[in-house]
Amino acid sequence: MKTEEMVAKFKEVFGAGGDIRVYFAPGRVNLIGEHTDYNGGHVFPCALTLGTYGVVRKSMDHNLRFYSLNFEDRGILESSIDELKPDPELFWANYPKGVLWAFDEKGMRVDYGFDLLIWGNIPNGSGLSSSASLEVLTGTLLKDLYGFDVENEGIALLCQRSENHYNGMNCGIMDQFASAMGKKDHAIFLDTATLEYEYAPVKLRDQKIVVTNSRVKHSLVDSAYNDRRRECETALKELKKAMRIKTLGELTEEEFDSIQDAIPDAVRRKRAKHAVYENRRTIRAVEALKKNDLAAFGRLMNESHISLRDDYEVSCEEIDCLVETAWRVDGVLGSRITGGGFGGCTVSIVENAAVEEFERKVLEEYKIRFNREGEVYVVDIGGGPERIV
Ligand code: GLA
């Protein structure tokens, strides 16, 4: 949708006049480093050109009014800056309100409310961080509209805090960081233990980053996510008896192998193994990319998938079908599940010449096996949040 159309829609819903501004914040795809961000490990996501747009105007009172062009049936959702508490009746608007709450908690209090209309082109529930992009959009517009002194990194942390404590999802920092700190044609190599990061150019001349959406989202997502976190925390406590460490991300594979017996439970051992090995794979993948060794990068992506499937157990049969079919297509360098898991999307690196064949084969096989229509998008790496108008 064009900016002018969004603004016209805003005027239709909330009335014309005043200082109307437009902002954008991107979604993300994670190339490698999955379920490492709450284990003190590394991640390697990039921002997408897909994301969430917001048209906004400060109001003259304490009212907050929200309208989404993706959920028009919900109509205008109304609230107030004086009630910063989660409210099931507000549906998606709990995300922007959560960010308001997180800013408020840090002393960045708004004096007036606002009207906000949003439109996003990230498929909902696809695991491409539509919620993080909505949060970062809100942080960005709050900073600009109310003149708050906060950097993008600070916005990412406040957005994560709002998701953890206002919206009850115990996520790590990856998604909000990738959205707030995105850089065109670069992926972000982030050490989640220290928040040190480096931008790595992703110069793909002969390949494309291809995202395949399974369009399934199994309902256990949030509960299983929190279970995995707990399993890793317990495993870390157990390993601490054998070695002085603060996080799983500090361990090399060899160190882990030598002390893994300190974790008595076999399932928990597998979870911790994934966290340790995935972190090392991520470091190696970035080294491979720097040497322009995309074949090695792709192999590490494949290993990542196998580990997420067998040791971390966050894949599902639909996603395995998409990935395994992709592996059989000539010209696919690597393919894996991306994001939290249990559905959502896969990410693949595919030779330009093989993209068509990829799309045909993967979607055909998926349709045959599950009688479902998947979706394939060739994505571009975009920049961070911005004011457009
Ligand atoms: C979700 C979370 C992230 C991260 C990934 C798994 O996207 O929001 O913090 O843990 O899952 O890598």
mmCIF file of C-alpha atoms and ligand atoms in Angstrom:
data_model
loop_
_atom_site.group_PDB
_atom_site.id
_atom_site.type_symbol
_atom_site.label_atom_id
_atom_site.label_comp_id
_atom_site.label_asym_id
_atom_site.label_seq_id
_atom_site.Cartn_x
_atom_site.Cartn_y
_atom_site.Cartn_z
ATOM 1 C CA MET A 1 0.000 0.000 0.000
ATOM 2 C CA LYS A 2 1.261 3.465 -0.856
ATOM 3 C CA THR A 3 1.956 6.045 1.861
ATOM 4 C CA GLU A 4 -0.680 8.420 0.442
ATOM 5 C CA GLU A 5 -3.305 5.696 0.642
ATOM 6 C CA MET A 6 -2.465 5.048 4.283
ATOM 7 C CA VAL A 7 -2.669 8.738 5.077
ATOM 8 C CA ALA A 8 -6.012 8.990 3.251
ATOM 9 C CA LYS A 9 -7.293 6.037 5.249
ATOM 10 C CA PHE A 10 -6.044 7.671 8.456
ATOM 11 C CA LYS A 11 -8.032 10.814 7.673
ATOM 12 C CA GLU A 12 -11.094 8.754 6.891
ATOM 13 C CA VAL A 13 -10.867 6.881 10.208
ATOM 14 C CA PHE A 14 -9.651 9.631 12.559
ATOM 15 C CA GLY A 15 -10.402 12.845 10.696
ATOM 16 C CA ALA A 16 -8.129 15.254 8.830
ATOM 17 C CA GLY A 17 -5.945 18.079 10.125
ATOM 18 C CA GLY A 18 -2.995 18.415 12.464
ATOM 19 C CA ASP A 19 0.563 17.165 12.195
ATOM 20 C CA ILE A 20 0.246 13.717 10.615
ATOM 21 C CA ARG A 21 3.458 11.710 10.410
ATOM 22 C CA VAL A 22 4.352 8.348 8.899
ATOM 23 C CA TYR A 23 6.927 5.864 10.196
ATOM 24 C CA PHE A 24 8.221 2.436 9.241
ATOM 25 C CA ALA A 25 9.957 -0.355 11.149
ATOM 26 C CA PRO A 26 11.169 -3.588 9.541
ATOM 27 C CA GLY A 27 10.579 -7.254 10.263
ATOM 28 C CA ARG A 28 13.550 -9.601 10.279
ATOM 29 C CA VAL A 29 14.773 -12.939 9.112
ATOM 30 C CA ASN A 30 17.420 -14.771 11.082
ATOM 31 C CA LEU A 31 20.072 -16.340 8.853
ATOM 32 C CA ILE A 32 21.595 -18.474 11.614
ATOM 33 C CA GLY A 33 21.884 -18.551 15.405
ATOM 34 C CA GLU A 34 18.518 -19.811 16.576
ATOM 35 C CA HIS A 35 17.521 -20.080 20.242
ATOM 36 C CA THR A 36 20.889 -18.722 21.253
ATOM 37 C CA ASP A 37 19.796 -15.212 22.219
ATOM 38 C CA TYR A 38 18.617 -16.192 25.701
ATOM 39 C CA ASN A 39 21.646 -18.412 26.190
ATOM 40 C CA GLY A 40 24.308 -15.728 25.906
ATOM 41 C CA GLY A 41 25.131 -16.760 22.347
ATOM 42 C CA HIS A 42 25.390 -15.083 18.960
ATOM 43 C CA VAL A 43 22.682 -14.422 16.392
ATOM 44 C CA PHE A 44 22.891 -13.318 12.773
ATOM 45 C CA PRO A 45 19.612 -11.747 11.656
ATOM 46 C CA CYS A 46 18.904 -9.078 9.079
ATOM 47 C CA ALA A 47 16.126 -6.533 8.770
ATOM 48 C CA LEU A 48 13.752 -6.924 5.834
ATOM 49 C CA THR A 49 12.250 -4.355 3.517
ATOM 50 C CA LEU A 50 8.938 -5.812 4.749
ATOM 51 C CA GLY A 51 7.624 -4.384 7.979
ATOM 52 C CA THR A 52 5.010 -2.246 9.694
ATOM 53 C CA TYR A 53 3.973 1.273 8.724
ATOM 54 C CA GLY A 54 2.333 3.667 11.153
ATOM 55 C CA VAL A 55 0.433 6.896 10.455
ATOM 56 C CA VAL A 56 0.154 8.907 13.636
ATOM 57 C CA ARG A 57 -0.985 12.230 15.094
ATOM 58 C CA LYS A 58 -0.657 13.461 18.641
ATOM 59 C CA SER A 59 -4.042 14.136 20.207
ATOM 60 C CA MET A 60 -5.128 17.021 22.426
ATOM 61 C CA ASP A 61 -6.251 14.764 25.282
ATOM 62 C CA HIS A 62 -5.171 11.550 27.047
ATOM 63 C CA ASN A 63 -6.924 9.233 24.588
ATOM 64 C CA LEU A 64 -5.225 6.577 22.519
ATOM 65 C CA ARG A 65 -6.946 5.334 19.393
ATOM 66 C CA PHE A 66 -5.639 2.486 17.291
ATOM 67 C CA TYR A 67 -6.718 1.138 13.919
ATOM 68 C CA SER A 68 -5.121 -1.622 11.860
ATOM 69 C CA LEU A 69 -5.639 -2.040 8.144
ATOM 70 C CA ASN A 70 -4.718 -5.696 8.673
ATOM 71 C CA PHE A 71 -7.539 -6.205 11.184
ATOM 72 C CA GLU A 72 -10.208 -3.813 9.975
ATOM 73 C CA ASP A 73 -12.937 -5.950 11.521
ATOM 74 C CA ARG A 74 -11.652 -4.946 14.959
ATOM 75 C CA GLY A 75 -12.455 -1.319 14.210
ATOM 76 C CA ILE A 76 -11.039 1.501 16.333
ATOM 77 C CA LEU A 77 -9.536 0.249 19.588
ATOM 78 C CA GLU A 78 -9.703 2.878 22.301
ATOM 79 C CA SER A 79 -7.660 3.327 25.406
ATOM 80 C CA SER A 80 -5.931 6.018 27.445
ATOM 81 C CA ILE A 81 -2.430 6.983 28.532
ATOM 82 C CA ASP A 82 -3.710 6.789 32.107
ATOM 83 C CA GLU A 83 -4.330 3.025 31.944
ATOM 84 C CA LEU A 84 -1.095 1.282 31.066
ATOM 85 C CA LYS A 85 -2.251 -2.258 31.803
ATOM 86 C CA PRO A 86 -2.646 -5.187 29.380
ATOM 87 C CA ASP A 87 -6.233 -5.519 28.210
ATOM 88 C CA PRO A 88 -7.405 -8.511 26.144
ATOM 89 C CA GLU A 89 -10.032 -6.287 24.490
ATOM 90 C CA LEU A 90 -7.248 -4.294 22.860
ATOM 91 C CA PHE A 91 -5.908 -7.287 20.867
ATOM 92 C CA TRP A 92 -2.905 -6.189 18.796
ATOM 93 C CA ALA A 93 -2.884 -2.716 20.373
ATOM 94 C CA ASN A 94 -1.378 -4.275 23.499
ATOM 95 C CA TYR A 95 1.943 -4.206 21.624
ATOM 96 C CA PRO A 96 2.114 -0.441 21.121
ATOM 97 C CA LYS A 97 0.643 0.094 24.582
ATOM 98 C CA GLY A 98 3.283 -2.180 26.081
ATOM 99 C CA VAL A 99 5.968 0.040 24.554
ATOM 100 C CA LEU A 100 4.276 3.107 26.004
ATOM 101 C CA TRP A 101 4.349 1.374 29.392
ATOM 102 C CA ALA A 102 8.055 0.508 29.043
ATOM 103 C CA PHE A 103 8.912 4.118 28.131
ATOM 104 C CA ASP A 104 6.758 5.368 31.000
ATOM 105 C CA GLU A 105 8.556 3.101 33.444
ATOM 106 C CA LYS A 106 11.849 4.662 32.431
ATOM 107 C CA GLY A 107 10.479 8.145 33.060
ATOM 108 C CA MET A 108 9.653 8.850 29.417
ATOM 109 C CA ARG A 109 6.064 9.794 30.057
ATOM 110 C CA VAL A 110 3.745 11.074 27.341
ATOM 111 C CA ASP A 111 1.658 14.162 28.097
ATOM 112 C CA TYR A 112 -0.934 13.593 25.375
ATOM 113 C CA GLY A 113 -2.341 10.568 23.598
ATOM 114 C CA PHE A 114 -2.301 9.820 19.880
ATOM 115 C CA ASP A 115 -4.213 8.296 17.003
ATOM 116 C CA LEU A 116 -2.337 5.509 15.250
ATOM 117 C CA LEU A 117 -3.221 3.666 12.063
ATOM 118 C CA ILE A 118 -1.002 0.794 11.065
ATOM 119 C CA TRP A 119 -0.512 -1.402 8.073
ATOM 120 C CA GLY A 120 1.985 -4.239 7.812
ATOM 121 C CA ASN A 121 3.162 -6.372 4.925
ATOM 122 C CA ILE A 122 4.760 -9.111 7.011
ATOM 123 C CA PRO A 123 2.469 -12.146 6.956
ATOM 124 C CA ASN A 124 1.072 -12.514 10.491
ATOM 125 C CA GLY A 125 2.323 -15.425 12.546
ATOM 126 C CA SER A 126 5.005 -16.183 9.963
ATOM 127 C CA GLY A 127 7.890 -15.857 12.395
ATOM 128 C CA LEU A 128 9.274 -12.793 10.615
ATOM 129 C CA SER A 129 8.742 -10.617 13.682
ATOM 130 C CA SER A 130 5.629 -8.677 12.879
ATOM 131 C CA SER A 131 5.208 -7.972 16.592
ATOM 132 C CA ALA A 132 8.800 -6.765 17.092
ATOM 133 C CA SER A 133 8.391 -4.473 14.095
ATOM 134 C CA LEU A 134 5.196 -3.036 15.579
ATOM 135 C CA GLU A 135 6.978 -2.487 18.886
ATOM 136 C CA VAL A 136 9.982 -0.810 17.274
ATOM 137 C CA LEU A 137 7.635 1.292 15.133
ATOM 138 C CA THR A 138 5.971 2.484 18.352
ATOM 139 C CA GLY A 139 9.308 3.205 20.045
ATOM 140 C CA THR A 140 10.441 5.171 17.006
ATOM 141 C CA LEU A 141 7.312 7.292 16.774
ATOM 142 C CA LEU A 142 7.262 7.944 20.525
ATOM 143 C CA LYS A 143 10.847 9.150 20.405
ATOM 144 C CA ASP A 144 10.139 11.482 17.504
ATOM 145 C CA LEU A 145 6.683 12.759 18.518
ATOM 146 C CA TYR A 146 7.487 13.408 22.174
ATOM 147 C CA GLY A 147 11.194 14.214 21.825
ATOM 148 C CA PHE A 148 12.514 11.408 24.047
ATOM 149 C CA ASP A 149 16.248 10.989 24.320
ATOM 150 C CA VAL A 150 16.772 7.331 23.477
ATOM 151 C CA GLU A 151 18.982 5.593 20.934
ATOM 152 C CA ASN A 152 17.780 2.769 18.692
ATOM 153 C CA GLU A 153 19.552 0.202 20.833
ATOM 154 C CA GLY A 154 17.698 1.542 23.863
ATOM 155 C CA ILE A 155 14.431 1.318 21.912
ATOM 156 C CA ALA A 156 15.179 -2.346 21.177
ATOM 157 C CA LEU A 157 15.706 -3.091 24.869
ATOM 158 C CA LEU A 158 12.528 -1.258 25.899
ATOM 159 C CA CYS A 159 10.570 -3.139 23.242
ATOM 160 C CA GLN A 160 11.911 -6.476 24.474
ATOM 161 C CA ARG A 161 11.017 -5.456 28.024
ATOM 162 C CA SER A 162 7.477 -4.629 26.959
ATOM 163 C CA GLU A 163 7.115 -7.952 25.196
ATOM 164 C CA ASN A 164 8.466 -9.849 28.243
ATOM 165 C CA HIS A 165 6.590 -8.010 30.977
ATOM 166 C CA TYR A 166 3.553 -6.473 29.319
ATOM 167 C CA ASN A 167 2.731 -9.053 26.668
ATOM 168 C CA GLY A 168 3.952 -12.126 28.543
ATOM 169 C CA MET A 169 6.276 -13.554 25.905
ATOM 170 C CA ASN A 170 9.677 -14.282 27.362
ATOM 171 C CA CYS A 171 11.604 -13.613 24.140
ATOM 172 C CA GLY A 172 15.281 -12.766 23.801
ATOM 173 C CA ILE A 173 16.641 -9.553 22.275
ATOM 174 C CA MET A 174 17.184 -10.720 18.695
ATOM 175 C CA ASP A 175 13.965 -9.606 17.004
ATOM 176 C CA GLN A 176 13.713 -6.126 18.464
ATOM 177 C CA PHE A 177 17.442 -5.561 17.968
ATOM 178 C CA ALA A 178 17.322 -6.671 14.336
ATOM 179 C CA SER A 179 14.399 -4.356 13.645
ATOM 180 C CA ALA A 180 15.773 -1.323 15.507
ATOM 181 C CA MET A 181 19.366 -1.706 14.273
ATOM 182 C CA GLY A 182 18.794 -2.949 10.731
ATOM 183 C CA LYS A 183 21.149 -1.846 7.978
ATOM 184 C CA LYS A 184 20.536 -2.200 4.264
ATOM 185 C CA ASP A 185 22.381 -5.146 2.674
ATOM 186 C CA HIS A 186 23.954 -6.126 5.994
ATOM 187 C CA ALA A 187 23.228 -8.795 8.561
ATOM 188 C CA ILE A 188 23.862 -8.086 12.242
ATOM 189 C CA PHE A 189 26.324 -10.309 14.063
ATOM 190 C CA LEU A 190 25.204 -9.759 17.635
ATOM 191 C CA ASP A 191 26.707 -11.178 20.799
ATOM 192 C CA THR A 192 23.663 -11.342 23.040
ATOM 193 C CA ALA A 193 25.824 -11.687 26.172
ATOM 194 C CA THR A 194 27.354 -8.219 25.747
ATOM 195 C CA LEU A 195 25.190 -6.611 23.035
ATOM 196 C CA GLU A 196 28.361 -5.988 21.050
ATOM 197 C CA TYR A 197 27.575 -6.189 17.373
ATOM 198 C CA GLU A 198 29.080 -5.929 13.967
ATOM 199 C CA TYR A 199 27.451 -5.375 10.590
ATOM 200 C CA ALA A 200 28.457 -7.990 8.032
ATOM 201 C CA PRO A 201 27.820 -7.140 4.390
ATOM 202 C CA VAL A 202 25.705 -9.720 2.626
ATOM 203 C CA LYS A 203 26.775 -9.260 -0.964
ATOM 204 C CA LEU A 204 24.850 -11.826 -2.886
ATOM 205 C CA ARG A 205 25.355 -11.339 -6.588
ATOM 206 C CA ASP A 206 24.449 -14.786 -7.817
ATOM 207 C CA GLN A 207 22.143 -15.901 -5.026
ATOM 208 C CA LYS A 208 18.955 -14.839 -3.340
ATOM 209 C CA ILE A 209 17.664 -15.081 0.201
ATOM 210 C CA VAL A 210 14.420 -16.965 -0.127
ATOM 211 C CA VAL A 211 11.849 -17.204 2.634
ATOM 212 C CA THR A 212 9.219 -19.935 2.459
ATOM 213 C CA ASN A 213 6.123 -19.557 4.595
ATOM 214 C CA SER A 214 4.526 -22.812 5.751
ATOM 215 C CA ARG A 215 1.456 -20.812 6.804
ATOM 216 C CA VAL A 216 1.095 -23.068 9.809
ATOM 217 C CA LYS A 217 1.559 -21.987 13.363
ATOM 218 C CA HIS A 218 1.149 -24.695 15.965
ATOM 219 C CA SER A 219 -0.498 -23.471 19.093
ATOM 220 C CA LEU A 220 2.201 -24.636 21.487
ATOM 221 C CA VAL A 221 4.606 -21.927 20.294
ATOM 222 C CA ASP A 222 4.716 -19.706 23.364
ATOM 223 C CA SER A 223 4.514 -22.451 25.964
ATOM 224 C CA ALA A 224 7.155 -24.572 24.222
ATOM 225 C CA TYR A 225 9.385 -21.503 23.903
ATOM 226 C CA ASN A 226 9.202 -20.887 27.621
ATOM 227 C CA ASP A 227 9.817 -24.618 28.290
ATOM 228 C CA ARG A 228 12.992 -24.536 26.192
ATOM 229 C CA ARG A 229 14.223 -21.498 28.074
ATOM 230 C CA ARG A 230 13.663 -23.249 31.386
ATOM 231 C CA GLU A 231 15.393 -26.415 30.210
ATOM 232 C CA CYS A 232 18.435 -24.386 29.193
ATOM 233 C CA GLU A 233 18.474 -22.517 32.503
ATOM 234 C CA THR A 234 18.400 -25.778 34.446
ATOM 235 C CA ALA A 235 21.098 -27.302 32.248
ATOM 236 C CA LEU A 236 23.265 -24.223 32.824
ATOM 237 C CA LYS A 237 22.879 -24.574 36.612
ATOM 238 C CA GLU A 238 23.948 -28.192 36.336
ATOM 239 C CA LEU A 239 26.957 -27.363 34.157
ATOM 240 C CA LYS A 240 28.031 -24.649 36.569
ATOM 241 C CA LYS A 241 28.852 -27.432 39.029
ATOM 242 C CA ALA A 242 31.457 -28.707 36.566
ATOM 243 C CA MET A 243 32.853 -25.424 35.201
ATOM 244 C CA ARG A 244 32.819 -21.722 36.046
ATOM 245 C CA ILE A 245 30.586 -20.249 33.370
ATOM 246 C CA LYS A 246 27.888 -17.609 33.240
ATOM 247 C CA THR A 247 26.129 -18.685 30.046
ATOM 248 C CA LEU A 248 25.992 -21.629 27.644
ATOM 249 C CA GLY A 249 27.355 -19.273 25.000
ATOM 250 C CA GLU A 250 30.769 -19.298 26.682
ATOM 251 C CA LEU A 251 31.379 -22.968 25.966
ATOM 252 C CA THR A 252 33.141 -24.477 22.985
ATOM 253 C CA GLU A 253 31.845 -27.783 21.650
ATOM 254 C CA GLU A 254 34.804 -29.627 23.200
ATOM 255 C CA GLU A 255 34.249 -28.066 26.598
ATOM 256 C CA PHE A 256 30.590 -28.941 26.447
ATOM 257 C CA ASP A 257 31.316 -32.531 25.448
ATOM 258 C CA SER A 258 33.729 -32.939 28.336
ATOM 259 C CA ILE A 259 31.277 -31.740 31.005
ATOM 260 C CA GLN A 260 27.925 -32.711 29.506
ATOM 261 C CA ASP A 261 27.491 -35.594 31.947
ATOM 262 C CA ALA A 262 26.841 -32.988 34.622
ATOM 263 C CA ILE A 263 23.372 -32.747 33.024
ATOM 264 C CA PRO A 264 21.662 -35.940 34.164
ATOM 265 C CA ASP A 265 18.593 -35.665 31.950
ATOM 266 C CA ALA A 266 19.086 -36.718 28.317
ATOM 267 C CA VAL A 267 16.523 -34.276 26.899
ATOM 268 C CA ARG A 268 18.019 -31.345 28.758
ATOM 269 C CA ARG A 269 21.473 -32.415 27.573
ATOM 270 C CA LYS A 270 20.274 -32.220 23.951
ATOM 271 C CA ARG A 271 18.813 -28.754 24.500
ATOM 272 C CA ALA A 272 22.058 -27.434 25.955
ATOM 273 C CA LYS A 273 24.053 -29.120 23.216
ATOM 274 C CA HIS A 274 22.034 -27.267 20.616
ATOM 275 C CA ALA A 275 22.578 -23.924 22.342
ATOM 276 C CA VAL A 276 26.344 -24.470 22.531
ATOM 277 C CA TYR A 277 26.813 -25.921 19.051
ATOM 278 C CA GLU A 278 24.476 -23.435 17.378
ATOM 279 C CA ASN A 279 26.407 -20.549 18.864
ATOM 280 C CA ARG A 280 29.684 -21.935 17.507
ATOM 281 C CA ARG A 281 28.075 -22.585 14.133
ATOM 282 C CA THR A 282 26.956 -18.970 14.015
ATOM 283 C CA ILE A 283 30.469 -17.683 14.699
ATOM 284 C CA ARG A 284 31.823 -19.996 12.009
ATOM 285 C CA ALA A 285 29.101 -19.039 9.547
ATOM 286 C CA VAL A 286 29.989 -15.368 9.838
ATOM 287 C CA GLU A 287 33.670 -16.229 9.265
ATOM 288 C CA ALA A 288 32.664 -18.198 6.172
ATOM 289 C CA LEU A 289 30.588 -15.295 4.874
ATOM 290 C CA LYS A 290 33.483 -12.894 5.368
ATOM 291 C CA LYS A 291 35.605 -15.189 3.191
ATOM 292 C CA ASN A 292 32.778 -15.265 0.696
ATOM 293 C CA ASP A 293 32.496 -19.032 1.223
ATOM 294 C CA LEU A 294 28.749 -19.299 0.737
ATOM 295 C CA ALA A 295 28.911 -23.061 0.345
ATOM 296 C CA ALA A 296 30.272 -23.379 3.894
ATOM 297 C CA PHE A 297 27.671 -20.863 5.107
ATOM 298 C CA GLY A 298 24.932 -22.982 3.550
ATOM 299 C CA ARG A 299 26.223 -26.216 5.100
ATOM 300 C CA LEU A 300 26.149 -24.579 8.532
ATOM 301 C CA MET A 301 22.550 -23.495 7.892
ATOM 302 C CA ASN A 302 21.672 -27.121 7.124
ATOM 303 C CA GLU A 303 23.399 -28.325 10.298
ATOM 304 C CA SER A 304 21.495 -25.679 12.213
ATOM 305 C CA HIS A 305 18.232 -27.099 10.932
ATOM 306 C CA ILE A 306 19.142 -30.657 11.891
ATOM 307 C CA SER A 307 20.061 -29.535 15.377
ATOM 308 C CA LEU A 308 16.819 -27.550 15.779
ATOM 309 C CA ARG A 309 14.869 -30.546 14.500
ATOM 310 C CA ASP A 310 16.543 -33.316 16.489
ATOM 311 C CA ASP A 311 18.140 -31.761 19.577
ATOM 312 C CA TYR A 312 16.098 -28.654 20.238
ATOM 313 C CA GLU A 313 12.899 -30.161 18.798
ATOM 314 C CA VAL A 314 11.283 -26.921 17.660
ATOM 315 C CA SER A 315 10.577 -27.929 14.061
ATOM 316 C CA CYS A 316 7.449 -29.665 12.805
ATOM 317 C CA GLU A 317 6.659 -31.953 9.866
ATOM 318 C CA GLU A 318 5.489 -29.128 7.605
ATOM 319 C CA ILE A 319 8.722 -27.185 8.082
ATOM 320 C CA ASP A 320 10.838 -30.333 7.734
ATOM 321 C CA CYS A 321 9.134 -31.019 4.409
ATOM 322 C CA LEU A 322 9.929 -27.498 3.133
ATOM 323 C CA VAL A 323 13.556 -27.747 4.234
ATOM 324 C CA GLU A 324 14.189 -31.294 3.087
ATOM 325 C CA THR A 325 12.629 -30.637 -0.306
ATOM 326 C CA ALA A 326 14.765 -27.518 -0.641
ATOM 327 C CA TRP A 327 17.905 -29.546 0.126
ATOM 328 C CA ARG A 328 17.127 -31.733 -2.889
ATOM 329 C CA VAL A 329 16.921 -28.832 -5.339
ATOM 330 C CA ASP A 330 20.131 -28.169 -7.284
ATOM 331 C CA GLY A 331 21.415 -24.682 -6.590
ATOM 332 C CA VAL A 332 20.243 -24.535 -2.969
ATOM 333 C CA LEU A 333 23.242 -23.708 -0.798
ATOM 334 C CA GLY A 334 21.465 -24.017 2.512
ATOM 335 C CA SER A 335 18.008 -24.144 4.035
ATOM 336 C CA ARG A 336 16.717 -24.106 7.598
ATOM 337 C CA ILE A 337 13.834 -23.217 9.859
ATOM 338 C CA THR A 338 14.002 -19.595 11.024
ATOM 339 C CA GLY A 339 12.528 -17.897 14.100
ATOM 340 C CA GLY A 340 10.979 -19.434 17.185
ATOM 341 C CA GLY A 341 9.752 -22.611 15.468
ATOM 342 C CA PHE A 342 6.669 -24.887 15.395
ATOM 343 C CA GLY A 343 5.669 -23.513 12.026
ATOM 344 C CA GLY A 344 6.374 -20.168 10.428
ATOM 345 C CA CYS A 345 9.060 -19.863 7.804
ATOM 346 C CA THR A 346 12.220 -21.386 6.436
ATOM 347 C CA VAL A 347 15.139 -19.382 5.059
ATOM 348 C CA SER A 348 17.230 -20.609 2.140
ATOM 349 C CA ILE A 349 20.143 -19.330 0.088
ATOM 350 C CA VAL A 350 19.415 -20.171 -3.530
ATOM 351 C CA GLU A 351 21.352 -19.579 -6.767
ATOM 352 C CA ASN A 352 19.540 -16.999 -8.913
ATOM 353 C CA ALA A 353 19.075 -19.515 -11.703
ATOM 354 C CA ALA A 354 17.485 -22.056 -9.348
ATOM 355 C CA VAL A 355 14.893 -19.833 -7.681
ATOM 356 C CA GLU A 356 12.065 -20.752 -10.045
ATOM 357 C CA GLU A 357 12.726 -24.466 -9.753
ATOM 358 C CA PHE A 358 12.972 -24.055 -5.969
ATOM 359 C CA GLU A 359 9.600 -22.390 -5.770
ATOM 360 C CA ARG A 360 7.924 -24.952 -8.013
ATOM 361 C CA LYS A 361 9.358 -28.046 -6.344
ATOM 362 C CA VAL A 362 9.023 -26.922 -2.751
ATOM 363 C CA LEU A 363 5.442 -25.707 -3.114
ATOM 364 C CA GLU A 364 4.418 -28.738 -5.152
ATOM 365 C CA GLU A 365 5.791 -31.214 -2.624
ATOM 366 C CA TYR A 366 4.228 -29.245 0.234
ATOM 367 C CA LYS A 367 0.839 -29.304 -1.463
ATOM 368 C CA ILE A 368 1.063 -33.038 -2.087
ATOM 369 C CA ARG A 369 2.102 -33.886 1.473
ATOM 370 C CA PHE A 370 -0.119 -31.507 3.447
ATOM 371 C CA ASN A 371 -2.677 -30.236 0.984
ATOM 372 C CA ARG A 372 -1.620 -26.720 1.879
ATOM 373 C CA GLU A 373 -0.455 -23.742 -0.122
ATOM 374 C CA GLY A 374 2.883 -22.421 1.049
ATOM 375 C CA GLU A 375 4.293 -19.099 -0.055
ATOM 376 C CA VAL A 376 7.730 -18.193 -1.341
ATOM 377 C CA TYR A 377 9.235 -14.706 -1.092
ATOM 378 C CA VAL A 378 12.573 -13.534 -2.417
ATOM 379 C CA VAL A 379 13.506 -11.000 0.258
ATOM 380 C CA ASP A 380 15.783 -7.966 0.384
ATOM 381 C CA ILE A 381 17.727 -6.811 3.396
ATOM 382 C CA GLY A 382 16.464 -3.404 4.394
ATOM 383 C CA GLY A 383 17.429 -0.649 6.811
ATOM 384 C CA GLY A 384 16.199 0.162 10.320
ATOM 385 C CA PRO A 385 13.190 2.193 11.437
ATOM 386 C CA GLU A 386 12.573 5.624 9.932
ATOM 387 C CA ARG A 387 10.220 8.509 9.586
ATOM 388 C CA ILE A 388 8.851 8.611 6.056
ATOM 389 C CA VAL A 389 6.642 11.689 6.121
HETATM 390 C C1 GLA B 1 11.763 -15.835 18.751
HETATM 391 C C2 GLA B 1 12.226 -14.906 19.864
HETATM 392 C C3 GLA B 1 13.704 -14.553 19.700
HETATM 393 C C4 GLA B 1 14.555 -15.803 19.522
HETATM 394 C C5 GLA B 1 13.956 -16.726 18.459
HETATM 395 C C6 GLA B 1 14.673 -18.044 18.367
HETATM 396 O O1 GLA B 1 11.800 -15.170 17.528
HETATM 397 O O2 GLA B 1 11.468 -13.728 19.866
HETATM 398 O O3 GLA B 1 14.138 -13.799 20.817
HETATM 399 O O4 GLA B 1 14.730 -16.484 20.734
HETATM 400 O O5 GLA B 1 12.587 -16.987 18.696
HETATM 401 O O6 GLA B 1 15.958 -17.878 17.900
#
